[in-house]
Amino acid sequence: MKIHHLGIAVADLAESIMFYRDSLGLELIGEEEVPEQKVHVAMFRCGESRIELLAPMSPESPIAGFLEKKGPGLHHLAIAIENIESEIIKMAAAGVKMIDEKPRSGAGGHRIAFVHPKSTRGVLLELVE
């Protein structure tokens, strides 16, 4: 396994892009909307991993709720895996609480599933196939 990306919740995507691109000099790989998750995403290359900026598309977005409750900052850690279905089954069998029992669509066309922070000692973990 390796770190795929770090997800960072931001209120203003354009302003945040300027910081990561212009101040840090990271390469902006792309921007997209992920309607299923109600987020605007900007992805940056950072060594072998990536930094994913997440901004809400609407007040109903989970990111909007996160920003309201905790403010901008680290939202999740994403781990790259080979077979998401088998990883979900393996984790659930080990008693890990999953948010997603089936894969769903994520940014970049990846299949993803989230592990509940109660099972990871407080960190929202995303599995990325």
Tab-separated table of C-alpha atoms in Angstrom:
chain	number	residue	atom	x	y	z
A	1	MET	CA	0.000	0.000	0.000
A	2	LYS	CA	1.002	3.601	-0.460
A	3	ILE	CA	-0.489	7.013	0.154
A	4	HIS	CA	-2.565	8.010	-2.855
A	5	HIS	CA	-3.476	11.492	-1.649
A	6	LEU	CA	-4.305	13.771	1.244
A	7	GLY	CA	-7.758	15.351	1.047
A	8	ILE	CA	-7.983	18.935	2.259
A	9	ALA	CA	-11.324	20.702	2.757
A	10	VAL	CA	-11.322	24.311	1.544
A	11	ALA	CA	-13.986	27.004	1.404
A	12	ASP	CA	-12.586	28.818	-1.650
A	13	LEU	CA	-11.167	26.486	-4.309
A	14	ALA	CA	-9.751	29.214	-6.584
A	15	GLU	CA	-7.901	30.895	-3.719
A	16	SER	CA	-6.574	27.580	-2.476
A	17	ILE	CA	-5.402	26.567	-5.961
A	18	MET	CA	-3.374	29.773	-6.159
A	19	PHE	CA	-1.606	28.948	-2.893
A	20	TYR	CA	-0.718	25.342	-3.764
A	21	ARG	CA	0.217	26.165	-7.379
A	22	ASP	CA	1.809	29.607	-7.075
A	23	SER	CA	3.224	29.647	-3.543
A	24	LEU	CA	4.219	25.993	-3.186
A	25	GLY	CA	4.921	25.404	-6.877
A	26	LEU	CA	2.959	22.153	-7.063
A	27	GLU	CA	1.727	20.936	-10.432
A	28	LEU	CA	-2.047	21.231	-10.855
A	29	ILE	CA	-3.046	17.933	-12.463
A	30	GLY	CA	-6.682	18.874	-12.979
A	31	GLU	CA	-9.990	20.104	-11.670
A	32	GLU	CA	-13.346	18.371	-11.768
A	33	GLU	CA	-16.748	18.139	-10.185
A	34	VAL	CA	-17.807	14.933	-8.459
A	35	PRO	CA	-21.608	15.286	-8.357
A	36	GLU	CA	-22.110	12.051	-6.394
A	37	GLN	CA	-20.131	13.588	-3.528
A	38	LYS	CA	-21.235	17.190	-4.223
A	39	VAL	CA	-17.655	18.507	-4.397
A	40	HIS	CA	-15.376	20.508	-6.657
A	41	VAL	CA	-11.921	18.923	-6.689
A	42	ALA	CA	-8.474	20.205	-7.620
A	43	MET	CA	-5.655	17.642	-7.672
A	44	PHE	CA	-1.959	18.441	-7.328
A	45	ARG	CA	1.066	16.215	-7.816
A	46	CYS	CA	3.252	16.091	-4.705
A	47	GLY	CA	6.117	13.637	-5.188
A	48	GLU	CA	4.689	10.145	-5.583
A	49	SER	CA	1.429	11.216	-3.921
A	50	ARG	CA	-1.150	13.895	-4.487
A	51	ILE	CA	-2.928	16.647	-2.624
A	52	GLU	CA	-6.675	16.857	-3.271
A	53	LEU	CA	-8.480	20.109	-2.508
A	54	LEU	CA	-12.201	19.654	-1.847
A	55	ALA	CA	-14.739	22.476	-1.975
A	56	PRO	CA	-18.496	22.003	-1.531
A	57	MET	CA	-20.809	22.269	-4.532
A	58	SER	CA	-23.804	22.931	-2.277
A	59	PRO	CA	-24.725	23.371	1.396
A	60	GLU	CA	-25.777	19.676	1.402
A	61	SER	CA	-22.242	18.530	0.559
A	62	PRO	CA	-20.459	16.502	3.237
A	63	ILE	CA	-17.546	18.931	2.777
A	64	ALA	CA	-19.849	21.853	3.592
A	65	GLY	CA	-20.767	20.102	6.835
A	66	PHE	CA	-17.114	19.411	7.598
A	67	LEU	CA	-16.171	23.061	6.989
A	68	GLU	CA	-19.018	24.272	9.192
A	69	LYS	CA	-18.099	21.907	12.014
A	70	LYS	CA	-14.294	21.905	11.864
A	71	GLY	CA	-13.231	24.620	9.418
A	72	PRO	CA	-10.772	24.192	6.561
A	73	GLY	CA	-8.040	21.615	6.885
A	74	LEU	CA	-7.128	17.970	6.553
A	75	HIS	CA	-10.230	15.958	5.701
A	76	HIS	CA	-8.933	12.478	4.895
A	77	LEU	CA	-6.003	10.230	4.088
A	78	ALA	CA	-6.311	8.086	0.954
A	79	ILE	CA	-4.492	4.786	0.483
A	80	ALA	CA	-4.002	3.181	-2.941
A	81	ILE	CA	-5.124	-0.445	-3.100
A	82	GLU	CA	-5.370	-3.067	-5.848
A	83	ASN	CA	-8.806	-4.652	-5.347
A	84	ILE	CA	-11.369	-2.551	-3.517
A	85	GLU	CA	-14.044	-5.247	-3.206
A	86	SER	CA	-11.686	-7.717	-1.554
A	87	GLU	CA	-10.273	-4.991	0.726
A	88	ILE	CA	-13.784	-4.001	1.881
A	89	ILE	CA	-14.635	-7.665	2.595
A	90	LYS	CA	-11.337	-8.233	4.426
A	91	MET	CA	-11.731	-5.107	6.561
A	92	ALA	CA	-15.378	-5.779	7.408
A	93	ALA	CA	-14.510	-9.374	8.385
A	94	ALA	CA	-11.849	-7.980	10.727
A	95	GLY	CA	-14.492	-5.827	12.439
A	96	VAL	CA	-13.538	-2.561	10.760
A	97	LYS	CA	-16.492	-0.167	10.516
A	98	MET	CA	-16.956	0.874	6.886
A	99	ILE	CA	-18.842	3.947	5.701
A	100	ASP	CA	-19.107	2.351	2.268
A	101	GLU	CA	-19.936	-1.329	2.013
A	102	LYS	CA	-19.681	-1.104	-1.788
A	103	PRO	CA	-17.303	0.965	-3.931
A	104	ARG	CA	-18.497	4.293	-5.293
A	105	SER	CA	-17.193	6.742	-7.882
A	106	GLY	CA	-14.552	9.233	-6.822
A	107	ALA	CA	-12.397	11.891	-8.426
A	108	GLY	CA	-10.372	10.897	-11.455
A	109	GLY	CA	-12.715	8.008	-12.230
A	110	HIS	CA	-11.319	5.959	-9.332
A	111	ARG	CA	-13.449	3.553	-7.359
A	112	ILE	CA	-13.358	4.458	-3.680
A	113	ALA	CA	-14.690	3.460	-0.269
A	114	PHE	CA	-14.389	5.206	3.088
A	115	VAL	CA	-13.479	3.613	6.416
A	116	HIS	CA	-15.197	5.128	9.443
A	117	PRO	CA	-12.919	7.215	11.707
A	118	LYS	CA	-14.067	5.168	14.720
A	119	SER	CA	-12.096	2.236	13.314
A	120	THR	CA	-8.978	4.241	12.442
A	121	ARG	CA	-8.570	6.071	15.748
A	122	GLY	CA	-10.027	9.318	14.433
A	123	VAL	CA	-8.812	9.528	10.819
A	124	LEU	CA	-11.192	9.360	7.871
A	125	LEU	CA	-9.529	6.815	5.574
A	126	GLU	CA	-10.315	6.522	1.877
A	127	LEU	CA	-9.475	3.393	-0.088
A	128	VAL	CA	-8.662	4.212	-3.727
A	129	GLU	CA	-8.509	1.544	-6.419
